[in-house]
XYZ file of C-alpha atoms in Angstrom:
206
model
C -22.016 36.565 8.651
C -18.387 37.428 9.628
C -16.174 36.953 6.111
C -13.095 36.126 8.464
C -14.352 32.927 10.122
C -14.626 32.483 13.876
C -13.518 35.129 16.073
C -12.313 34.328 20.053
C -11.588 37.067 22.198
C -11.006 37.736 25.944
C -10.170 40.223 28.616
C -6.598 40.381 29.533
C -4.088 43.215 30.512
C -3.361 45.968 32.969
C -2.152 49.552 32.767
C 1.612 49.610 31.877
C 2.120 52.687 33.854
C 0.032 54.829 36.373
C -0.455 57.371 33.784
C -3.087 55.743 31.518
C -5.311 52.729 31.272
C -5.579 50.451 28.628
C -8.320 48.473 26.725
C -7.324 44.921 27.748
C -9.509 42.769 25.383
C -7.899 40.882 22.503
C -9.255 39.129 19.328
C -8.064 35.986 17.675
C -8.776 35.423 13.927
C -7.686 31.808 12.963
C -6.036 30.921 9.693
C -5.748 34.276 8.174
C -3.072 33.201 6.038
C -2.432 30.096 4.062
C 0.527 27.765 4.402
C 1.846 28.919 0.922
C 1.384 32.652 1.675
C 3.398 32.210 4.893
C 6.084 30.292 3.197
C 6.139 32.830 0.462
C 6.646 35.716 2.723
C 9.660 33.853 4.802
C 11.294 33.031 1.467
C 11.281 36.739 0.460
C 12.717 37.892 3.629
C 15.807 35.146 3.439
C 16.321 36.546 -0.185
C 16.291 40.075 0.845
C 18.078 39.700 4.081
C 17.423 41.408 7.506
C 19.291 43.158 10.308
C 20.031 41.560 13.551
C 19.294 43.860 16.469
C 19.821 43.885 20.271
C 19.679 45.836 23.410
C 17.255 48.788 23.550
C 15.666 48.035 20.150
C 14.861 44.586 21.170
C 13.764 45.751 24.497
C 16.735 43.935 26.259
C 16.490 40.973 23.618
C 17.983 40.082 20.423
C 16.241 39.177 17.109
C 16.507 39.738 13.177
C 14.315 42.342 11.674
C 13.056 42.562 8.231
C 11.510 45.723 6.941
C 8.967 44.591 4.116
C 7.182 46.614 1.676
C 3.453 46.198 0.263
C 4.971 44.859 -2.843
C 6.383 42.093 -0.748
C 3.194 41.499 1.053
C 1.277 41.704 -1.585
C -2.221 43.664 -1.846
C -4.426 40.675 -1.276
C -2.578 39.969 2.201
C -2.451 43.731 2.975
C -6.158 44.268 2.714
C -6.693 41.295 4.882
C -4.624 42.524 7.459
C -6.786 46.006 7.311
C -9.839 44.213 7.147
C -8.808 42.369 10.393
C -7.862 45.463 12.279
C -10.841 47.404 11.095
C -13.314 44.259 12.038
C -11.297 44.131 15.361
C -11.699 47.857 16.145
C -15.321 48.354 14.885
C -16.991 44.660 15.869
C -15.094 42.869 18.203
C -13.621 45.653 20.489
C -16.127 48.273 19.842
C -13.876 50.886 19.492
C -15.588 52.789 16.512
C -12.633 54.776 15.470
C -10.894 55.160 12.056
C -7.258 53.416 11.719
C -5.767 55.003 8.779
C -1.889 54.865 9.492
C -0.010 51.342 9.161
C 3.444 49.899 9.699
C 4.640 46.316 9.184
C 7.607 44.157 9.321
C 8.908 40.535 10.053
C 10.963 39.515 12.739
C 12.803 36.136 12.965
C 14.078 34.638 16.396
C 16.796 31.878 16.362
C 17.939 29.991 19.554
C 18.443 32.348 22.351
C 16.720 35.363 20.799
C 13.915 36.964 22.602
C 11.879 40.431 22.900
C 11.758 41.989 26.229
C 8.608 43.273 27.730
C 7.148 46.350 25.924
C 4.170 48.043 24.607
C 3.809 48.808 20.767
C 2.848 52.525 21.443
C 6.713 52.881 21.537
C 6.761 52.357 17.821
C 5.916 55.943 17.223
C 8.662 57.355 19.693
C 5.861 58.523 22.175
C 5.498 58.144 25.829
C 2.380 56.081 26.189
C 0.617 58.698 28.485
C 0.992 61.363 25.806
C 0.030 59.683 22.559
C -2.025 61.569 19.882
C -3.613 58.178 18.746
C -4.707 54.616 19.877
C -3.987 51.735 17.887
C -3.874 48.038 17.400
C -1.235 45.229 16.602
C -1.307 42.095 14.927
C 0.895 39.429 15.690
C 0.612 36.677 12.989
C 3.137 33.611 13.439
C 4.453 32.415 10.033
C 5.946 29.082 11.077
C 6.054 26.241 13.531
C 8.606 23.446 14.397
C 10.435 25.541 16.894
C 10.711 25.480 20.692
C 10.164 28.381 22.977
C 9.485 31.942 21.524
C 6.071 32.023 22.976
C 4.178 35.642 22.955
C 3.072 36.718 26.503
C 0.851 39.184 27.813
C 0.004 40.624 31.063
C -3.314 39.481 32.337
C -5.716 41.335 34.925
C -3.993 40.213 37.820
C -0.526 41.539 36.588
C 0.875 37.923 35.599
C 1.808 36.659 32.348
C -0.952 35.085 29.876
C 0.235 32.930 26.860
C -2.396 33.018 24.162
C -2.704 29.613 21.980
C -2.086 30.996 18.498
C -1.367 28.756 15.656
C 0.726 29.501 12.475
C -1.365 31.752 10.348
C -3.764 32.974 12.826
C -3.860 36.687 13.684
C -3.737 37.749 17.361
C -4.872 41.391 17.674
C -4.392 43.548 20.779
C -4.294 47.073 21.595
C -0.798 48.894 21.177
C -0.725 49.889 24.996
C -1.014 46.311 26.120
C 2.383 44.921 27.557
C 3.891 41.758 26.148
C 7.161 39.948 25.518
C 8.554 36.948 23.262
C 10.205 34.302 25.512
C 13.470 33.052 24.211
C 13.759 30.399 21.450
C 15.229 27.185 22.668
C 15.651 25.432 19.281
C 14.689 26.186 15.472
C 13.694 29.452 14.113
C 10.493 31.457 14.920
C 9.084 33.806 12.171
C 6.199 36.311 12.672
C 4.702 38.859 10.792
C 3.712 42.036 12.525
C 1.054 44.850 11.657
C 0.577 47.907 13.590
C -2.484 50.111 12.852
C -2.951 53.742 14.402
C -5.780 56.512 14.250
C -4.154 59.971 14.033
C -7.180 61.419 16.008
C -6.378 62.629 19.478
C -7.725 59.892 21.608
C -5.845 57.793 24.030
C -6.157 53.843 24.794
C -8.679 54.655 27.890
C -11.950 52.912 28.132
């Protein structure tokens, strides 16, 4: 029995460059965080404050980033995130590789904010065709009540696909899969981001 509940996965994505191929599958883990847990993370971020970023940092967009600590997340939530990427890697995606290095942050998007098209391999500052690792990203929306701000990913035909993800759901995809966040029209979008990498010399190639 899967302790994380029902899982939905599909095949999307195309290579983001001509230098490599990407594993195009994704996994969707519903209700990973409770409403109280999500509200607590947002409140703690509002108390500590964030940094508004734009331009290259936001891939041509604008947003407010909140660097967070393990203490802010709490051991239970952090363990669930690790469990999720491990399950996605070993079971849902069938990679069968260890993921042993992590990074996480909270992003907030107000009206007009967006994130331009990018791949998360860039968070290590390496070009995607020369990576000493492969990895998984989790995008976990923390709230609803806003308009716009949808996450989109490239589909197999090179078109954009928008996954149906609810607040508290964990949406998992390979760090070499191109994606973007559309502009927020009204309200404020909060999202928890978790990146897990392996240090082994393997590229995101099937």
